[in-house]
Amino acid sequence: MSQHLYLLCCFLSFSLLFISSISQAVPAAYVFGDSLVDVGNNNYLLLSLAKANFPHNGVDFPGSKPTGRFSNGKNAADFLAMKLGIPTSPPYLSLVAAVNKREAFLKGVSFASGGAGILDETSVGFLEGTVTGILNATGLEILDGTADELLRRSITLHQQIEYFSIVQRELVRQQGTKAAQTHLSKSLFAIVIGSNDILGYFKSGTTGPPKSNPQQFVDSLILTLKVQLKKIYDLGARKFFVAGITAVGCCPSQRNQNKTGGCNEEANHWSGRLNEGVKSILQGMQSELLDLKYSYSDTYGILLQLIQKPSNYGFVEVKSACCGLGKNNAEVPCIPISKYCSNRRDHIFWDLYHPTEAVSSKFVDTIFDGPTQYVFPVNVKQLVTM
Ligand SMILES: *[C@@H]1O[C@H](CO)[C@@H](O)[C@H](O)[C@H]1NC(C)=O
Ligand SMILES: *[C@@H]1O[C@H](CO)[C@@H](O)[C@H](O)[C@H]1NC(C)=O
């Protein structure tokens, strides 16, 4: 008996050694993006309504607690960190509150913020209609007319990079230039952004200035993203994971705009065009900047595969959100008065925009170790050991 225990302990310590050797390959992850990877930054934005730190979000998170993740449980940032053998990078805004927590900058930081887009304007407007709906549903009418102001409170990608430059300067101050550079060059930079820009553009009934045509709009996204990725590189990043955007036209909020309940094909078309642009930016950067390495995921293809062949992956419900109210549970977001399903593992969508924990887990399995059909030129596992 005791011998068995001894063997078990040996085995466990071998496993731990193994895990720590992977984590040395990637000392830290720095995460930029939107609600797909927000792990709680928006909790610190007092006036933001792009929040998820209330039930029923987090119902499957350890301790069943809402954390600010737009998910029933963990999100892609958590699963990616688990694969890398490192803790989930904490929200930047949780670290700046106390000066001594700046030590933690070395262990990875998440700048991701629900509602953020490639363009600063995206973070301003996209939830407008939803917010009126939330306010009506909760009986909070006080905010009529101030909703616009509240919605400015996502951390735009531009601002996320400003925050990263603060982190970079602090690392240089703590470690010296050379050690900080080495650390950042080994770290993984994950960027998950762009869905909100496309969703905002195709949102029905948007008021505001007249829109450019979709081609011009997508071109402006691509140009802006290119500049932003270059800034991250200039601050010391060398290993990039960039997620293409999903088929946003298939999320429940977009299906509700189609009379037959199909996907919004126009939104999907322009999602694809944005993705083509992002791929060519990355190829271009790699040929110009020889020490840059990247992994790009065809998130669109990964999601479509799940939607088209759900039973192959253990899913059943591809249209309706699990948590919400109204048609497809997509007329009201996941807020405390919404209902939510018991069979979360069966659903592709947790709420009107976001995937379930089960989908995020599947997604990360694919980007980490999947074939070049879905993640290229290398997968994340290859990227971090390069
Ligand atoms: C919210 O309530 C206002 C007035 O009570 C109404 O005009 C508006 O259409 C409602 N909005 C939504 C999204 O339900
Ligand atoms: C609505 O869905 C159908 C499939 O059910 C699709 O053929 C059609 O193009 C969609 N319409 C729009 C406007 O996206």
Tab-separated table of N, CA, C and O in Angstrom, residues 101-188:
chain	number	residue	atom	x	y	z
A	101	LYS	N	1.618	44.675	-6.972
A	101	LYS	CA	1.183	43.605	-7.866
A	101	LYS	C	1.849	43.691	-9.233
A	101	LYS	O	1.692	42.812	-10.057
A	102	ARG	N	2.583	44.768	-9.447
A	102	ARG	CA	3.277	44.902	-10.730
A	102	ARG	C	4.313	43.800	-10.939
A	102	ARG	O	4.728	43.560	-12.055
A	103	GLU	N	4.730	43.179	-9.833
A	103	GLU	CA	5.598	42.002	-9.957
A	103	GLU	C	4.952	40.986	-10.885
A	103	GLU	O	5.624	40.256	-11.601
A	104	ALA	N	3.631	40.949	-10.837
A	104	ALA	CA	2.879	39.935	-11.570
A	104	ALA	C	2.923	40.148	-13.080
A	104	ALA	O	2.567	39.256	-13.831
A	105	PHE	N	3.371	41.319	-13.523
A	105	PHE	CA	3.432	41.574	-14.962
A	105	PHE	C	4.266	40.523	-15.686
A	105	PHE	O	4.059	40.230	-16.848
A	106	LEU	N	5.223	39.963	-14.954
A	106	LEU	CA	6.112	38.959	-15.531
A	106	LEU	C	5.384	37.653	-15.840
A	106	LEU	O	5.832	36.859	-16.653
A	107	LYS	N	4.283	37.435	-15.147
A	107	LYS	CA	3.577	36.155	-15.299
A	107	LYS	C	2.440	36.218	-16.308
A	107	LYS	O	1.614	35.310	-16.367
A	108	GLY	N	2.367	37.301	-17.062
A	108	GLY	CA	1.318	37.396	-18.074
A	108	GLY	C	0.206	38.316	-17.635
A	108	GLY	O	-0.076	38.441	-16.441
A	109	VAL	N	-0.402	38.986	-18.600
A	109	VAL	CA	-1.447	39.974	-18.330
A	109	VAL	C	-2.504	39.849	-19.417
A	109	VAL	O	-2.182	39.629	-20.587
A	110	SER	N	-3.758	40.006	-19.037
A	110	SER	CA	-4.834	40.077	-20.031
A	110	SER	C	-5.350	41.501	-20.125
A	110	SER	O	-5.713	42.108	-19.115
A	111	PHE	N	-5.359	42.005	-21.347
A	111	PHE	CA	-5.887	43.346	-21.603
A	111	PHE	C	-7.278	43.270	-22.221
A	111	PHE	O	-7.900	44.288	-22.506
A	112	ALA	N	-7.762	42.052	-22.467
A	112	ALA	CA	-8.998	41.858	-23.232
A	112	ALA	C	-10.205	42.452	-22.525
A	112	ALA	O	-10.311	42.386	-21.296
A	113	SER	N	-11.113	42.978	-23.324
A	113	SER	CA	-12.240	43.716	-22.761
A	113	SER	C	-13.489	43.509	-23.612
A	113	SER	O	-13.465	43.743	-24.829
A	114	GLY	N	-14.548	43.053	-22.975
A	114	GLY	CA	-15.812	42.839	-23.682
A	114	GLY	C	-16.255	44.097	-24.407
A	114	GLY	O	-16.182	45.192	-23.843
A	115	GLY	N	-16.685	43.941	-25.651
A	115	GLY	CA	-17.162	45.086	-26.434
A	115	GLY	C	-16.076	45.734	-27.280
A	115	GLY	O	-16.379	46.563	-28.135
A	116	ALA	N	-14.809	45.358	-27.046
A	116	ALA	CA	-13.719	46.005	-27.773
A	116	ALA	C	-13.697	45.575	-29.239
A	116	ALA	O	-14.085	44.456	-29.582
A	117	GLY	N	-13.215	46.481	-30.082
A	117	GLY	CA	-13.072	46.181	-31.492
A	117	GLY	C	-11.724	46.655	-31.996
A	117	GLY	O	-10.944	47.241	-31.236
A	118	ILE	N	-11.476	46.391	-33.271
A	118	ILE	CA	-10.248	46.877	-33.898
A	118	ILE	C	-10.301	48.404	-33.982
A	118	ILE	O	-9.323	49.093	-33.737
A	119	LEU	N	-11.477	48.926	-34.312
A	119	LEU	CA	-11.660	50.376	-34.390
A	119	LEU	C	-12.145	50.904	-33.048
A	119	LEU	O	-12.977	50.264	-32.391
A	120	ASP	N	-11.658	52.073	-32.676
A	120	ASP	CA	-12.114	52.674	-31.428
A	120	ASP	C	-13.628	52.877	-31.430
A	120	ASP	O	-14.291	52.690	-30.413
A	121	GLU	N	-14.176	53.223	-32.597
A	121	GLU	CA	-15.620	53.506	-32.680
A	121	GLU	C	-16.456	52.289	-32.303
A	121	GLU	O	-17.544	52.424	-31.780
A	122	THR	N	-15.934	51.101	-32.585
A	122	THR	CA	-16.700	49.891	-32.309
A	122	THR	C	-17.036	49.770	-30.834
A	122	THR	O	-18.141	49.417	-30.461
A	123	SER	N	-16.069	50.085	-29.998
A	123	SER	CA	-16.288	49.956	-28.564
A	123	SER	C	-17.350	50.950	-28.089
A	123	SER	O	-17.928	50.784	-27.031
A	124	VAL	N	-17.588	51.969	-28.876
A	124	VAL	CA	-18.561	52.970	-28.477
A	124	VAL	C	-19.984	52.483	-28.687
A	124	VAL	O	-20.810	52.528	-27.786
A	125	GLY	N	-20.263	51.969	-29.873
A	125	GLY	CA	-21.666	51.884	-30.236
A	125	GLY	C	-22.333	50.541	-30.214
A	125	GLY	O	-23.551	50.477	-30.162
A	126	PHE	N	-21.583	49.448	-30.197
A	126	PHE	CA	-22.195	48.241	-30.677
A	126	PHE	C	-23.316	47.674	-29.812
A	126	PHE	O	-24.240	47.059	-30.315
A	127	LEU	N	-23.292	47.952	-28.522
A	127	LEU	CA	-24.318	47.344	-27.669
A	127	LEU	C	-25.569	48.199	-27.464
A	127	LEU	O	-26.461	47.801	-26.734
A	128	GLU	N	-25.604	49.343	-28.126
A	128	GLU	CA	-26.700	50.289	-27.859
A	128	GLU	C	-28.074	49.674	-27.675
A	128	GLU	O	-28.712	49.866	-26.658
A	129	GLY	N	-28.522	48.914	-28.698
A	129	GLY	CA	-29.865	48.346	-28.653
A	129	GLY	C	-29.998	47.393	-27.489
A	129	GLY	O	-30.982	47.422	-26.734
A	130	THR	N	-28.973	46.573	-27.300
A	130	THR	CA	-28.978	45.602	-26.215
A	130	THR	C	-29.140	46.293	-24.875
A	130	THR	O	-29.866	45.839	-24.009
A	131	VAL	N	-28.421	47.410	-24.742
A	131	VAL	CA	-28.456	48.082	-23.452
A	131	VAL	C	-29.836	48.605	-23.132
A	131	VAL	O	-30.335	48.440	-22.025
A	132	THR	N	-30.491	49.197	-24.127
A	132	THR	CA	-31.852	49.662	-23.885
A	132	THR	C	-32.700	48.478	-23.433
A	132	THR	O	-33.493	48.593	-22.502
A	133	GLY	N	-32.497	47.338	-24.098
A	133	GLY	CA	-33.224	46.130	-23.722
A	133	GLY	C	-32.951	45.725	-22.279
A	133	GLY	O	-33.871	45.436	-21.523
A	134	ILE	N	-31.688	45.757	-21.884
A	134	ILE	CA	-31.337	45.377	-20.504
A	134	ILE	C	-31.989	46.339	-19.523
A	134	ILE	O	-32.584	45.935	-18.538
A	135	LEU	N	-31.881	47.621	-19.832
A	135	LEU	CA	-32.412	48.617	-18.905
A	135	LEU	C	-33.911	48.444	-18.762
A	135	LEU	O	-34.458	48.463	-17.665
A	136	ASN	N	-34.578	48.224	-19.896
A	136	ASN	CA	-36.017	48.004	-19.838
A	136	ASN	C	-36.333	46.763	-19.021
A	136	ASN	O	-37.214	46.784	-18.177
A	137	ALA	N	-35.586	45.680	-19.294
A	137	ALA	CA	-35.882	44.410	-18.656
A	137	ALA	C	-35.666	44.478	-17.152
A	137	ALA	O	-36.351	43.818	-16.384
A	138	THR	N	-34.698	45.269	-16.714
A	138	THR	CA	-34.395	45.315	-15.293
A	138	THR	C	-35.123	46.461	-14.601
A	138	THR	O	-35.012	46.638	-13.399
A	139	GLY	N	-35.847	47.251	-15.378
A	139	GLY	CA	-36.589	48.360	-14.801
A	139	GLY	C	-35.696	49.536	-14.408
A	139	GLY	O	-36.121	50.434	-13.685
A	140	LEU	N	-34.448	49.503	-14.854
A	140	LEU	CA	-33.559	50.624	-14.540
A	140	LEU	C	-33.699	51.663	-15.640
A	140	LEU	O	-33.092	51.533	-16.690
A	141	GLU	N	-34.492	52.669	-15.406
A	141	GLU	CA	-34.753	53.627	-16.482
A	141	GLU	C	-33.910	54.874	-16.331
A	141	GLU	O	-33.899	55.739	-17.194
A	142	ILE	N	-33.213	54.974	-15.225
A	142	ILE	CA	-32.460	56.183	-14.901
A	142	ILE	C	-31.496	56.614	-15.985
A	142	ILE	O	-31.102	57.756	-16.028
A	143	LEU	N	-31.140	55.678	-16.831
A	143	LEU	CA	-29.982	55.957	-17.667
A	143	LEU	C	-30.333	56.403	-19.068
A	143	LEU	O	-29.463	56.549	-19.897
A	144	ASP	N	-31.586	56.644	-19.313
A	144	ASP	CA	-31.987	57.059	-20.653
A	144	ASP	C	-31.122	58.236	-21.100
A	144	ASP	O	-30.982	59.223	-20.399
A	145	GLY	N	-30.521	58.096	-22.278
A	145	GLY	CA	-29.708	59.204	-22.791
A	145	GLY	C	-28.258	59.112	-22.367
A	145	GLY	O	-27.388	59.685	-23.002
A	146	THR	N	-27.961	58.385	-21.292
A	146	THR	CA	-26.564	58.261	-20.896
A	146	THR	C	-25.978	56.932	-21.370
A	146	THR	O	-24.806	56.664	-21.181
A	147	ALA	N	-26.811	56.124	-22.002
A	147	ALA	CA	-26.334	54.803	-22.434
A	147	ALA	C	-25.110	54.922	-23.338
A	147	ALA	O	-24.153	54.173	-23.189
A	148	ASP	N	-25.124	55.896	-24.232
A	148	ASP	CA	-23.974	56.087	-25.129
A	148	ASP	C	-22.692	56.264	-24.338
A	148	ASP	O	-21.674	55.673	-24.633
A	149	GLU	N	-22.785	57.102	-23.342
A	149	GLU	CA	-21.614	57.403	-22.520
A	149	GLU	C	-21.116	56.128	-21.837
A	149	GLU	O	-19.932	55.815	-21.849
A	150	LEU	N	-22.038	55.365	-21.294
A	150	LEU	CA	-21.656	54.136	-20.588
A	150	LEU	C	-20.926	53.180	-21.509
A	150	LEU	O	-20.007	52.492	-21.109
A	151	LEU	N	-21.363	53.176	-22.750
A	151	LEU	CA	-20.813	52.200	-23.676
A	151	LEU	C	-19.423	52.548	-24.159
A	151	LEU	O	-18.781	51.773	-24.824
A	152	ARG	N	-18.993	53.733	-23.843
A	152	ARG	CA	-17.617	54.054	-24.199
A	152	ARG	C	-16.657	53.255	-23.337
A	152	ARG	O	-15.475	53.271	-23.561
A	153	ARG	N	-17.197	52.578	-22.387
A	153	ARG	CA	-16.339	51.987	-21.377
A	153	ARG	C	-15.936	50.547	-21.666
A	153	ARG	O	-16.070	49.680	-20.820
A	154	SER	N	-15.480	50.303	-22.869
A	154	SER	CA	-14.700	49.100	-23.123
A	154	SER	C	-13.271	49.580	-23.298
A	154	SER	O	-13.051	50.736	-23.643
A	155	ILE	N	-12.324	48.686	-23.113
A	155	ILE	CA	-10.937	49.070	-23.374
A	155	ILE	C	-10.672	48.773	-24.853
A	155	ILE	O	-10.650	47.616	-25.259
A	156	THR	N	-10.523	49.823	-25.638
A	156	THR	CA	-10.310	49.633	-27.079
A	156	THR	C	-8.974	48.925	-27.309
A	156	THR	O	-8.088	48.965	-26.442
A	157	LEU	N	-8.798	48.326	-28.463
A	157	LEU	CA	-7.525	47.658	-28.752
A	157	LEU	C	-6.366	48.653	-28.644
A	157	LEU	O	-5.306	48.348	-28.102
A	158	HIS	N	-6.629	49.854	-29.138
A	158	HIS	CA	-5.640	50.929	-29.040
A	158	HIS	C	-5.209	51.138	-27.575
A	158	HIS	O	-4.022	51.168	-27.249
A	159	GLN	N	-6.201	51.226	-26.694
A	159	GLN	CA	-5.906	51.425	-25.270
A	159	GLN	C	-5.243	50.187	-24.661
A	159	GLN	O	-4.368	50.293	-23.805
A	160	GLN	N	-5.643	49.007	-25.111
A	160	GLN	CA	-5.012	47.775	-24.613
A	160	GLN	C	-3.515	47.797	-24.901
A	160	GLN	O	-2.700	47.375	-24.073
A	161	ILE	N	-3.153	48.306	-26.075
A	161	ILE	CA	-1.730	48.350	-26.434
A	161	ILE	C	-1.011	49.436	-25.624
A	161	ILE	O	0.136	49.275	-25.221
A	162	GLU	N	-1.712	50.532	-25.344
A	162	GLU	CA	-1.142	51.546	-24.445
A	162	GLU	C	-0.828	50.921	-23.083
A	162	GLU	O	0.228	51.148	-22.501
A	163	TYR	N	-1.770	50.130	-22.584
A	163	TYR	CA	-1.547	49.454	-21.297
A	163	TYR	C	-0.358	48.498	-21.401
A	163	TYR	O	0.461	48.404	-20.496
A	164	PHE	N	-0.273	47.798	-22.511
A	164	PHE	CA	0.864	46.878	-22.662
A	164	PHE	C	2.184	47.639	-22.677
A	164	PHE	O	3.194	47.160	-22.141
A	165	SER	N	2.185	48.849	-23.230
A	165	SER	CA	3.448	49.606	-23.238
A	165	SER	C	3.843	49.990	-21.804
A	165	SER	O	5.026	50.063	-21.486
A	166	ILE	N	2.847	50.176	-20.942
A	166	ILE	CA	3.152	50.436	-19.520
A	166	ILE	C	3.777	49.186	-18.895
A	166	ILE	O	4.769	49.252	-18.170
A	167	VAL	N	3.188	48.033	-19.209
A	167	VAL	CA	3.711	46.760	-18.700
A	167	VAL	C	5.151	46.549	-19.179
A	167	VAL	O	6.038	46.180	-18.403
A	168	GLN	N	5.370	46.828	-20.458
A	168	GLN	CA	6.701	46.617	-21.046
A	168	GLN	C	7.733	47.511	-20.349
A	168	GLN	O	8.813	47.051	-19.986
A	169	ARG	N	7.374	48.782	-20.132
A	169	ARG	CA	8.307	49.696	-19.454
A	169	ARG	C	8.610	49.224	-18.036
A	169	ARG	O	9.739	49.292	-17.566
A	170	GLU	N	7.580	48.712	-17.379
A	170	GLU	CA	7.764	48.234	-16.004
A	170	GLU	C	8.679	47.001	-15.989
A	170	GLU	O	9.535	46.864	-15.104
A	171	LEU	N	8.518	46.120	-16.982
A	171	LEU	CA	9.385	44.938	-17.062
A	171	LEU	C	10.836	45.355	-17.297
A	171	LEU	O	11.753	44.792	-16.699
A	172	VAL	N	11.028	46.346	-18.152
A	172	VAL	CA	12.388	46.838	-18.414
A	172	VAL	C	12.977	47.425	-17.128
A	172	VAL	O	14.139	47.180	-16.788
A	173	ARG	N	12.154	48.153	-16.380
A	173	ARG	CA	12.628	48.754	-15.128
A	173	ARG	C	13.011	47.666	-14.109
A	173	ARG	O	14.043	47.752	-13.446
A	174	GLN	N	12.176	46.611	-14.038
A	174	GLN	CA	12.432	45.547	-13.056
A	174	GLN	C	13.595	44.640	-13.462
A	174	GLN	O	14.385	44.217	-12.629
A	175	GLN	N	13.654	44.289	-14.757
A	175	GLN	CA	14.526	43.203	-15.195
A	175	GLN	C	15.749	43.684	-15.965
A	175	GLN	O	16.664	42.893	-16.193
A	176	GLY	N	15.714	44.923	-16.432
A	176	GLY	CA	16.734	45.389	-17.373
A	176	GLY	C	16.273	45.105	-18.794
A	176	GLY	O	15.445	44.214	-19.024
A	177	THR	N	16.818	45.878	-19.736
A	177	THR	CA	16.335	45.801	-21.117
A	177	THR	C	16.491	44.405	-21.708
A	177	THR	O	15.557	43.861	-22.295
A	178	LYS	N	17.660	43.810	-21.510
A	178	LYS	CA	17.939	42.550	-22.183
A	178	LYS	C	17.036	41.424	-21.664
A	178	LYS	O	16.418	40.702	-22.447
A	179	ALA	N	16.943	41.315	-20.350
A	179	ALA	CA	16.120	40.246	-19.765
A	179	ALA	C	14.647	40.443	-20.125
A	179	ALA	O	13.930	39.479	-20.404
A	180	ALA	N	14.203	41.697	-20.136
A	180	ALA	CA	12.802	41.962	-20.489
A	180	ALA	C	12.535	41.551	-21.935
A	180	ALA	O	11.521	40.920	-22.242
A	181	GLN	N	13.491	41.888	-22.814
A	181	GLN	CA	13.331	41.501	-24.228
A	181	GLN	C	13.271	39.990	-24.386
A	181	GLN	O	12.431	39.468	-25.117
A	182	THR	N	14.170	39.300	-23.703
A	182	THR	CA	14.192	37.838	-23.789
A	182	THR	C	12.868	37.254	-23.301
A	182	THR	O	12.275	36.387	-23.942
A	183	HIS	N	12.401	37.780	-22.172
A	183	HIS	CA	11.133	37.305	-21.617
A	183	HIS	C	9.991	37.488	-22.615
A	183	HIS	O	9.230	36.559	-22.883
A	184	LEU	N	9.896	38.682	-23.177
A	184	LEU	CA	8.773	38.949	-24.088
A	184	LEU	C	8.896	38.128	-25.366
A	184	LEU	O	7.885	37.672	-25.920
A	185	SER	N	10.129	37.917	-25.824
A	185	SER	CA	10.283	37.181	-27.084
A	185	SER	C	9.891	35.707	-26.931
A	185	SER	O	9.517	35.073	-27.904
A	186	LYS	N	9.952	35.197	-25.707
A	186	LYS	CA	9.539	33.798	-25.473
A	186	LYS	C	8.057	33.686	-25.142
A	186	LYS	O	7.500	32.587	-25.153
A	187	SER	N	7.448	34.800	-24.777
A	187	SER	CA	6.048	34.768	-24.330
A	187	SER	C	5.108	34.653	-25.518
A	187	SER	O	5.472	34.963	-26.650
A	188	LEU	N	3.894	34.210	-25.221
A	188	LEU	CA	2.876	34.104	-26.267
A	188	LEU	C	1.981	35.340	-26.237
A	188	LEU	O	1.489	35.729	-25.176
